[in-house]
């Protein structure tokens, strides 16, 4: 039996992990004049050329990637629009700012948003959003995503084609609205701004313009047919809001999803062209991501999100185009000429990145600025879907290679190696209890280290020496020894399930 030293406190583990979690830092004088944050709703990273998809869905984003840093393992906090975007705009877990469950609880008025903080520092703020759940829809309740925006354009220009009660704005109108605002800002001589443009197109129903639908109508490799279901869940059947005239062939839906991406890509390209043509590209930090992904049949979930926390719905594309003179994090140059970071990052890193770029102290939050330093290894980030309307809770932890997935109905953890098994089909939990517990422990440390008032939190929580050693061996302390074999023996102590 290993000798029992005096138990270290969680504070010791914290000291080792604080660098990995990232504290407050400021990069005043970075040379960034403005930030354009582009978000595309419901866009899976693996459907983009820059992440290896071969169908030509994203030539304009692929072009942007060649002058950016691409983050290969980036995660949303949640698989639904409102909690996911609350993670982006607050830099915190959505549930801790009161935004969960579902899409109906918007950011409370007392929570300071990214736009509010930038506006307070003299940055003009504008948003063009094309998903109706991002607006207060006339609600008299204070708060919402509108907070802090000098200009908030949520004019939906057409009804959706299947769920006709919903309005949306397609990509060409979204780009036009963004350019309208940019023209006005330019006329006023205002070139220091934060602009958030939120596209909606890949969100179901998949109804791209006909020319795109024709371009992506492919040879179907997957001959499966799935019935249209009675609800919006998509579990084993097609959600009713996706129903395209009773169509059951799954590859027809997948083709149309790809076509929606291509339509969006062409029009986001026009936004980038406008910035280049008007000499605004050079000093612009561009951040591109999605709010969440989409299940395209994985785990028998069809054309839906917000129903589980598997990787296909919480992994997101993330790329950052750093203006000249702004320190991009260390990245590897791939054979395609794209600089890539494989370490885990998340939506919680977006806000501190934007704040740092504009010279605003990001303060203490869950994420860290992806500017000027190595992206830390050893982090563990959560993705959650809290109970809502009878739906059981889902939680996941990602470390950049492994993912722990827990569903309340099942009551146990599943462990996946997403490098070897990106679709999360082979559960490794039974043979690797050490890694399961080390990930839970590492999350506990990260959670405490990034909570407000962390010094007080860190003082007392005891950490068993063996568990700390297990974390170190498996790469969750200082990023050391990340290649430790999977078949570590089980440790002696029992863990509490902090992710529940
Ligand atoms: Zn969404």
Coordinates of C-alpha atoms and ligand atoms in Angstrom, one line a residue:
X1 CA 0.0 0.0 0.0
X2 CA 1.3 3.4 -0.9
X3 CA 2.5 5.4 2.1
X4 CA 0.0 7.9 3.3
X5 CA 1.5 11.4 3.3
X6 CA -0.3 14.2 4.9
X7 CA -3.3 14.8 2.6
X8 CA -2.7 17.7 0.4
X9 CA -5.5 20.2 0.2
X10 CA -7.3 21.1 -3.0
X11 CA -5.3 24.3 -2.8
X12 CA -2.2 22.4 -3.8
X13 CA -3.8 20.9 -6.8
X14 CA -5.1 24.4 -7.6
X15 CA -1.7 25.9 -7.5
X16 CA -0.6 23.3 -10.1
X17 CA -3.7 23.9 -12.2
X18 CA -4.2 27.6 -12.1
X19 CA -2.0 28.2 -15.1
X20 CA -4.0 25.6 -17.0
X21 CA -7.3 27.2 -16.1
X22 CA -6.1 30.6 -16.8
X23 CA -6.6 33.7 -14.7
X24 CA -7.2 37.3 -15.4
X25 CA -4.9 38.9 -17.9
X26 CA -5.0 41.9 -20.1
X27 CA -3.4 42.6 -23.5
X28 CA -3.9 46.3 -23.7
X29 CA -2.5 47.7 -26.9
X30 CA -2.8 44.6 -29.0
X31 CA -3.5 46.5 -32.1
X32 CA -7.0 45.1 -32.5
X33 CA -9.4 47.9 -33.4
X34 CA -12.5 45.8 -33.7
X35 CA -13.9 42.3 -33.3
X36 CA -16.4 40.5 -35.5
X37 CA -17.9 37.5 -33.9
X38 CA -19.7 35.2 -36.4
X39 CA -21.8 32.4 -35.1
X40 CA -23.7 29.9 -37.3
X41 CA -26.5 28.1 -35.6
X42 CA -26.5 24.2 -35.5
X43 CA -23.3 23.9 -37.5
X44 CA -21.2 20.7 -36.9
X45 CA -17.5 21.2 -37.2
X46 CA -17.0 18.0 -39.2
X47 CA -19.3 19.2 -42.0
X48 CA -16.7 22.0 -42.9
X49 CA -13.8 21.6 -45.3
X50 CA -11.4 23.0 -42.7
X51 CA -12.2 20.1 -40.5
X52 CA -11.8 17.6 -43.3
X53 CA -15.2 17.3 -44.9
X54 CA -14.8 16.6 -48.6
X55 CA -18.0 17.9 -50.1
X56 CA -17.1 21.5 -50.6
X57 CA -19.6 23.0 -48.2
X58 CA -17.3 25.8 -46.9
X59 CA -14.9 27.3 -49.4
X60 CA -15.1 30.8 -47.8
X61 CA -14.5 29.5 -44.3
X62 CA -11.7 27.3 -45.5
X63 CA -10.1 30.4 -47.0
X64 CA -10.5 32.2 -43.6
X65 CA -9.0 29.2 -41.9
X66 CA -5.8 29.6 -43.9
X67 CA -5.2 33.0 -42.2
X68 CA -6.5 31.9 -38.8
X69 CA -5.8 29.5 -36.0
X70 CA -8.2 26.5 -36.1
X71 CA -9.2 24.9 -32.8
X72 CA -9.8 21.2 -33.3
X73 CA -11.5 20.4 -30.0
X74 CA -13.8 23.2 -29.1
X75 CA -17.0 22.7 -27.1
X76 CA -20.1 24.6 -26.3
X77 CA -21.4 24.6 -22.7
X78 CA -24.8 23.2 -23.8
X79 CA -26.4 21.8 -27.0
X80 CA -29.1 24.5 -27.2
X81 CA -29.0 28.1 -28.5
X82 CA -29.8 30.2 -25.5
X83 CA -27.6 28.4 -22.8
X84 CA -24.8 28.0 -25.4
X85 CA -24.8 31.6 -26.4
X86 CA -25.1 32.6 -22.7
X87 CA -21.8 30.8 -22.2
X88 CA -20.3 32.8 -25.0
X89 CA -21.6 36.2 -23.8
X90 CA -21.0 35.7 -20.1
X91 CA -17.8 33.5 -20.1
X92 CA -19.5 31.4 -17.5
X93 CA -21.5 28.2 -17.3
X94 CA -25.1 29.1 -18.4
X95 CA -26.7 27.6 -15.3
X96 CA -24.6 29.7 -12.9
X97 CA -25.9 32.9 -14.6
X98 CA -29.5 31.6 -14.4
X99 CA -29.8 30.6 -18.1
X100 CA -31.1 27.0 -18.1
X101 CA -33.0 24.9 -18.9
X102 CA -34.4 25.3 -22.3
X103 CA -34.4 28.3 -24.6
X104 CA -36.7 30.4 -22.7
X105 CA -34.7 31.8 -19.7
X106 CA -32.6 34.6 -21.2
X107 CA -29.6 36.2 -19.5
X108 CA -30.9 38.0 -16.4
X109 CA -30.5 41.8 -16.2
X110 CA -28.1 41.7 -13.3
X111 CA -25.5 39.6 -15.2
X112 CA -23.0 41.7 -17.0
X113 CA -22.7 40.6 -20.6
X114 CA -19.7 40.9 -22.9
X115 CA -21.5 43.7 -24.8
X116 CA -22.1 45.6 -21.6
X117 CA -18.5 45.4 -20.6
X118 CA -17.2 46.5 -24.0
X119 CA -19.7 49.3 -24.2
X120 CA -18.5 50.5 -20.8
X121 CA -15.0 50.7 -22.2
X122 CA -16.0 52.8 -25.1
X123 CA -16.5 50.1 -27.8
X124 CA -19.5 50.5 -30.1
X125 CA -21.6 47.3 -29.9
X126 CA -23.9 45.9 -32.6
X127 CA -25.7 42.6 -33.2
X128 CA -27.5 41.1 -36.1
X129 CA -29.2 37.9 -35.0
X130 CA -31.3 35.6 -37.1
X131 CA -32.5 33.0 -34.6
X132 CA -35.7 34.3 -32.9
X133 CA -34.9 32.6 -29.6
X134 CA -32.1 35.2 -29.1
X135 CA -34.5 38.1 -28.8
X136 CA -36.8 38.9 -25.9
X137 CA -39.8 39.0 -28.3
X138 CA -41.3 42.0 -26.7
X139 CA -41.0 40.6 -23.2
X140 CA -41.1 43.4 -20.6
X141 CA -38.7 41.5 -18.4
X142 CA -35.3 43.1 -18.3
X143 CA -32.3 41.2 -19.5
X144 CA -31.7 39.1 -22.6
X145 CA -29.1 39.1 -25.2
X146 CA -29.9 42.7 -26.1
X147 CA -28.1 44.0 -23.0
X148 CA -25.2 46.3 -23.8
X149 CA -25.8 46.5 -27.6
X150 CA -26.1 49.9 -29.1
X151 CA -27.7 48.3 -32.1
X152 CA -29.6 45.0 -31.9
X153 CA -31.2 43.9 -35.2
X154 CA -33.4 40.8 -34.8
X155 CA -35.7 41.5 -37.8
X156 CA -36.8 38.0 -39.1
X157 CA -37.6 38.3 -42.7
X158 CA -39.5 35.1 -43.4
X159 CA -41.5 32.3 -41.9
X160 CA -39.8 28.9 -41.7
X161 CA -41.1 26.4 -44.2
X162 CA -42.2 23.6 -41.9
X163 CA -42.6 25.1 -38.4
X164 CA -44.4 28.1 -39.8
X165 CA -45.0 29.7 -36.5
X166 CA -41.3 30.5 -36.3
X167 CA -39.7 33.3 -38.1
X168 CA -36.1 33.4 -39.2
X169 CA -33.8 35.4 -41.5
X170 CA -31.8 33.6 -44.2
X171 CA -28.1 34.1 -44.8
X172 CA -28.3 36.6 -47.6
X173 CA -30.6 38.9 -45.6
X174 CA -28.4 38.5 -42.5
X175 CA -25.3 39.6 -44.3
X176 CA -27.2 42.5 -45.9
X177 CA -28.3 43.6 -42.5
X178 CA -24.8 43.4 -41.1
X179 CA -23.4 45.3 -44.0
X180 CA -26.1 48.0 -43.6
X181 CA -24.9 48.5 -40.1
X182 CA -21.3 48.6 -41.1
X183 CA -22.0 51.2 -43.8
X184 CA -23.6 53.4 -41.2
X185 CA -20.7 53.0 -38.8
X186 CA -18.3 53.8 -41.6
X187 CA -20.3 56.9 -42.5
X188 CA -19.9 58.0 -38.9
X189 CA -16.2 57.3 -39.0
X190 CA -16.6 54.6 -36.3
X191 CA -14.1 51.8 -36.8
X192 CA -13.8 50.6 -33.2
X193 CA -16.6 48.2 -32.6
X194 CA -17.8 44.7 -31.6
X195 CA -20.2 43.2 -34.1
X196 CA -21.9 39.8 -33.5
X197 CA -23.6 38.3 -36.5
X198 CA -25.6 35.2 -35.8
X199 CA -26.7 33.1 -38.9
X200 CA -29.5 30.5 -38.7
X201 CA -29.5 28.5 -41.9
X202 CA -28.4 25.0 -40.9
X203 CA -31.0 24.9 -38.2
X204 CA -33.9 22.6 -39.2
X205 CA -36.0 22.4 -41.2
X206 CA -33.3 22.0 -43.9
X207 CA -34.7 24.2 -46.7
X208 CA -31.9 25.7 -48.7
X209 CA -32.5 27.6 -51.9
X210 CA -33.0 25.1 -54.7
X211 CA -29.7 25.7 -56.5
X212 CA -27.8 24.6 -53.3
X213 CA -30.2 21.6 -52.8
X214 CA -29.4 20.5 -56.3
X215 CA -25.7 20.9 -55.9
X216 CA -25.6 18.6 -52.8
X217 CA -28.1 16.0 -53.9
X218 CA -25.6 13.1 -53.8
X219 CA -25.2 9.4 -54.2
X220 CA -26.7 8.0 -51.0
X221 CA -24.3 5.8 -49.1
X222 CA -26.7 5.3 -46.3
X223 CA -29.9 3.7 -47.5
X224 CA -31.8 3.9 -44.2
X225 CA -35.2 5.3 -43.9
X226 CA -36.5 6.7 -40.6
X227 CA -40.2 7.5 -39.9
X228 CA -41.3 11.0 -39.1
X229 CA -42.1 11.2 -35.4
X230 CA -44.9 12.9 -33.5
X231 CA -42.7 15.3 -31.5
X232 CA -39.5 17.4 -31.7
X233 CA -37.2 14.9 -29.9
X234 CA -35.7 13.1 -32.8
X235 CA -35.0 10.0 -30.7
X236 CA -35.4 7.1 -33.2
X237 CA -37.4 9.2 -35.6
X238 CA -37.4 12.5 -37.5
X239 CA -38.6 15.4 -35.4
X240 CA -41.9 16.9 -36.7
X241 CA -40.3 20.3 -37.4
X242 CA -37.9 18.6 -39.8
X243 CA -40.6 16.8 -41.7
X244 CA -40.1 17.5 -45.4
X245 CA -43.3 16.1 -47.0
X246 CA -43.0 12.8 -45.3
X247 CA -39.4 12.2 -46.7
X248 CA -37.8 9.3 -44.8
X249 CA -34.5 8.8 -46.5
X250 CA -31.9 10.0 -44.0
X251 CA -29.3 11.0 -46.7
X252 CA -31.8 13.3 -48.3
X253 CA -31.9 15.3 -45.0
X254 CA -28.1 15.1 -44.7
X255 CA -27.6 16.5 -48.2
X256 CA -30.0 19.4 -47.5
X257 CA -28.1 20.1 -44.3
X258 CA -24.9 20.3 -46.3
X259 CA -26.6 22.6 -48.8
X260 CA -27.7 25.0 -46.0
X261 CA -24.1 25.2 -44.8
X262 CA -22.9 26.0 -48.4
X263 CA -25.6 28.7 -48.6
X264 CA -24.5 30.3 -45.3
X265 CA -20.8 30.0 -46.3
X266 CA -21.3 32.0 -49.5
X267 CA -23.0 34.8 -47.7
X268 CA -20.7 35.0 -44.8
X269 CA -18.0 35.3 -47.4
X270 CA -19.7 38.5 -48.6
X271 CA -19.4 39.9 -45.1
X272 CA -15.6 39.2 -45.1
X273 CA -15.3 40.7 -48.6
X274 CA -17.0 43.9 -47.4
X275 CA -14.5 44.3 -44.6
X276 CA -11.6 43.7 -46.9
X277 CA -12.9 46.0 -49.6
X278 CA -13.3 48.8 -47.0
X279 CA -9.9 48.5 -45.4
X280 CA -11.3 47.2 -42.2
X281 CA -9.8 43.7 -42.3
X282 CA -6.3 44.4 -41.1
X283 CA -7.2 45.5 -37.5
X284 CA -10.1 43.1 -37.1
X285 CA -10.1 40.0 -34.9
X286 CA -12.5 37.6 -36.4
X287 CA -14.0 34.8 -34.2
X288 CA -16.0 32.1 -35.9
X289 CA -18.0 29.4 -34.1
X290 CA -21.3 27.6 -33.9
X291 CA -23.7 27.7 -31.0
X292 CA -23.9 23.9 -31.0
X293 CA -23.9 21.0 -33.5
X294 CA -26.6 18.6 -34.8
X295 CA -27.2 14.9 -34.5
X296 CA -27.3 13.3 -37.9
X297 CA -28.1 9.8 -36.7
X298 CA -25.5 9.2 -34.0
X299 CA -26.9 7.2 -31.1
X300 CA -30.2 7.0 -33.1
X301 CA -30.9 10.7 -32.7
X302 CA -32.0 12.2 -36.0
X303 CA -31.6 15.8 -37.1
X304 CA -31.9 17.3 -33.7
X305 CA -30.0 18.9 -30.8
X306 CA -30.8 19.7 -27.3
X307 CA -31.6 16.0 -26.5
X308 CA -28.2 14.7 -25.2
X309 CA -24.6 15.8 -24.8
X310 CA -22.8 13.5 -27.2
X311 CA -20.0 15.1 -29.2
X312 CA -21.9 15.6 -32.4
X313 CA -24.2 18.2 -30.7
X314 CA -21.7 20.0 -28.4
X315 CA -18.4 20.0 -30.4
X316 CA -18.3 23.2 -32.4
X317 CA -16.0 24.8 -35.0
X318 CA -13.8 27.5 -33.6
X319 CA -11.4 29.6 -35.5
X320 CA -9.8 32.9 -34.6
X321 CA -8.2 35.2 -37.2
X322 CA -5.6 37.3 -35.4
X323 CA -4.6 40.6 -36.9
X324 CA -1.0 41.2 -37.6
X325 CA 0.9 41.9 -34.4
X326 CA -1.5 40.1 -32.1
X327 CA 0.0 37.0 -30.5
X328 CA -1.8 33.9 -31.7
X329 CA -1.3 30.9 -29.4
X330 CA 1.2 28.3 -30.4
X331 CA -0.2 26.2 -33.1
X332 CA 0.9 23.4 -35.4
X333 CA 1.1 24.0 -39.1
X334 CA -0.8 21.2 -40.9
X335 CA -0.2 19.8 -44.3
X336 CA -3.1 21.9 -45.6
X337 CA -1.3 25.1 -44.6
X338 CA -3.7 25.7 -41.7
X339 CA -2.4 26.4 -38.1
X340 CA -4.2 24.2 -35.7
X341 CA -4.5 23.8 -31.9
X342 CA -5.5 20.4 -30.7
X343 CA -5.7 21.3 -27.0
X344 CA -9.2 21.6 -25.5
X345 CA -10.9 25.0 -25.7
X346 CA -14.5 26.1 -25.2
X347 CA -17.0 28.8 -25.6
X348 CA -16.1 30.0 -22.2
X349 CA -12.8 31.1 -23.8
X350 CA -14.5 33.4 -26.4
X351 CA -15.4 36.3 -24.1
X352 CA -11.9 36.7 -22.5
X353 CA -10.3 36.4 -25.9
X354 CA -12.5 39.2 -27.3
X355 CA -12.0 41.4 -24.1
X356 CA -8.2 40.9 -24.1
X357 CA -8.1 41.7 -27.8
X358 CA -9.8 45.0 -27.2
X359 CA -7.7 45.8 -24.2
X360 CA -10.4 45.2 -21.6
X361 CA -9.4 43.2 -18.5
X362 CA -11.3 40.0 -18.7
X363 CA -11.5 39.5 -14.9
X364 CA -12.1 36.1 -13.3
X365 CA -14.2 33.8 -15.3
X366 CA -14.4 30.2 -16.5
X367 CA -12.4 30.6 -19.6
X368 CA -9.1 32.1 -20.6
X369 CA -8.0 34.4 -23.4
X370 CA -6.7 32.5 -26.5
X371 CA -4.1 35.2 -27.1
X372 CA -0.4 35.3 -26.8
X373 CA 0.2 32.1 -24.8
X374 CA 0.0 28.4 -25.2
X375 CA -3.4 26.9 -24.8
X376 CA -3.3 25.0 -21.6
X377 CA -3.4 21.2 -21.5
X378 CA -4.9 19.4 -18.5
X379 CA -8.2 21.2 -18.6
X380 CA -11.6 19.5 -18.3
X381 CA -14.6 21.3 -19.5
X382 CA -18.3 20.4 -18.9
X383 CA -21.2 20.2 -21.3
X384 CA -24.6 20.0 -19.8
X385 CA -28.3 19.6 -20.5
X386 CA -30.3 20.1 -17.4
X387 CA -33.7 18.6 -16.7
X388 CA -36.6 20.3 -18.5
X389 CA -40.2 19.3 -19.0
X390 CA -39.6 15.7 -17.8
X391 CA -36.3 15.3 -19.7
X392 CA -33.6 13.7 -17.6
X393 CA -30.3 15.4 -17.0
X394 CA -27.3 14.9 -19.2
X395 CA -23.7 15.9 -18.4
X396 CA -20.4 15.4 -20.1
X397 CA -16.8 16.3 -19.4
X398 CA -14.2 16.7 -22.2
X399 CA -10.5 16.8 -21.7
X400 CA -9.6 17.2 -25.4
X401 CA -9.2 13.5 -26.1
X402 CA -11.5 11.6 -23.7
X403 CA -15.1 12.4 -23.0
X404 CA -17.2 11.2 -20.0
X405 CA -20.9 11.1 -20.8
X406 CA -23.5 10.7 -18.0
X407 CA -27.3 10.4 -18.4
X408 CA -29.5 10.5 -15.4
X409 CA -31.7 7.7 -16.7
X410 CA -28.7 5.4 -17.0
X411 CA -27.0 6.6 -13.8
X412 CA -23.4 5.7 -14.8
X413 CA -20.6 7.2 -16.8
X414 CA -19.6 6.2 -20.3
X415 CA -16.1 7.0 -21.4
X416 CA -15.1 7.6 -25.0
X417 CA -11.7 8.2 -26.7
X418 CA -12.8 10.7 -29.4
X419 CA -9.4 10.6 -31.1
X420 CA -9.9 6.9 -32.0
X421 CA -13.7 6.9 -31.9
X422 CA -15.1 10.4 -32.8
X423 CA -18.7 9.0 -33.0
X424 CA -18.5 7.8 -29.4
X425 CA -19.5 4.2 -30.1
X426 CA -17.2 2.2 -27.8
X427 CA -17.7 2.7 -24.1
X428 CA -14.3 2.4 -22.3
X429 CA -15.5 3.2 -18.8
X430 CA -15.5 -0.3 -17.3
X431 CA -11.8 -1.0 -18.0
X432 CA -10.7 2.5 -17.0
X433 CA -12.1 3.5 -13.6
X434 CA -8.9 5.5 -12.9
X435 CA -9.4 7.8 -15.8
X436 CA -13.1 8.2 -15.0
X437 CA -12.3 9.3 -11.5
X438 CA -9.3 11.5 -12.5
X439 CA -11.5 13.4 -15.0
X440 CA -14.1 14.0 -12.3
X441 CA -11.5 15.1 -9.9
X442 CA -9.8 17.4 -12.5
X443 CA -13.2 19.0 -13.2
X444 CA -13.7 19.5 -9.5
X445 CA -10.4 21.4 -9.4
X446 CA -11.1 23.4 -12.5
X447 CA -14.5 24.3 -11.2
X448 CA -13.2 25.5 -7.9
X449 CA -10.3 27.3 -9.5
X450 CA -12.4 29.3 -11.8
X451 CA -15.3 30.1 -9.5
X452 CA -15.6 33.6 -8.1
X453 CA -13.9 33.9 -4.8
X454 CA -11.7 30.9 -5.6
X455 CA -9.1 31.6 -2.9
X456 CA -11.7 30.9 -0.2
X457 CA -13.0 27.8 -2.1
X458 CA -9.6 26.4 -2.4
X459 CA -8.6 26.5 1.2
X460 CA -10.4 23.5 2.7
X461 CA -11.4 20.9 0.3
X462 CA -9.1 17.9 0.9
X463 CA -7.7 15.9 -2.0
X464 CA -6.5 12.4 -1.4
X465 CA -2.8 12.0 -2.4
X466 CA -3.5 8.9 -4.5
X467 CA -6.2 10.7 -6.4
X468 CA -3.9 13.6 -7.0
X469 CA -1.2 11.3 -8.2
X470 CA -3.7 9.6 -10.5
X471 CA -4.7 13.0 -11.9
X472 CA -1.0 13.7 -12.5
X473 CA -0.3 10.4 -14.2
X474 CA -3.3 10.8 -16.6
X475 CA -2.3 14.4 -17.5
X476 CA -4.7 16.5 -15.5
X477 CA -2.1 18.3 -13.5
X478 CA 0.2 20.6 -15.4
X479 CA -0.5 18.7 -18.5
X480 CA 2.3 16.2 -17.6
X481 CA 2.4 12.7 -18.8
X482 CA -0.6 13.0 -21.0
X483 CA 0.3 9.8 -22.9
X484 CA -0.1 7.6 -19.8
X485 CA -1.6 4.3 -20.8
X486 CA -5.4 3.9 -20.5
X487 CA -5.3 0.8 -18.3
X488 CA -4.2 2.4 -15.1
X489 CA -5.3 0.4 -12.1
X490 CA -8.1 1.6 -10.1
X491 CA -7.2 3.9 -7.2
X492 CA -8.2 3.2 -3.7
X493 CA -10.5 6.1 -2.8
X494 CA -14.1 6.5 -3.7
X495 CA -15.2 9.5 -5.8
X496 CA -18.2 11.7 -5.5
X497 CA -19.8 12.4 -8.7
X498 CA -19.3 16.1 -9.1
X499 CA -20.8 16.3 -12.6
X500 CA -24.3 15.3 -11.6
Ligands
LIG1 ZN1 -29.0 27.0 -31.9

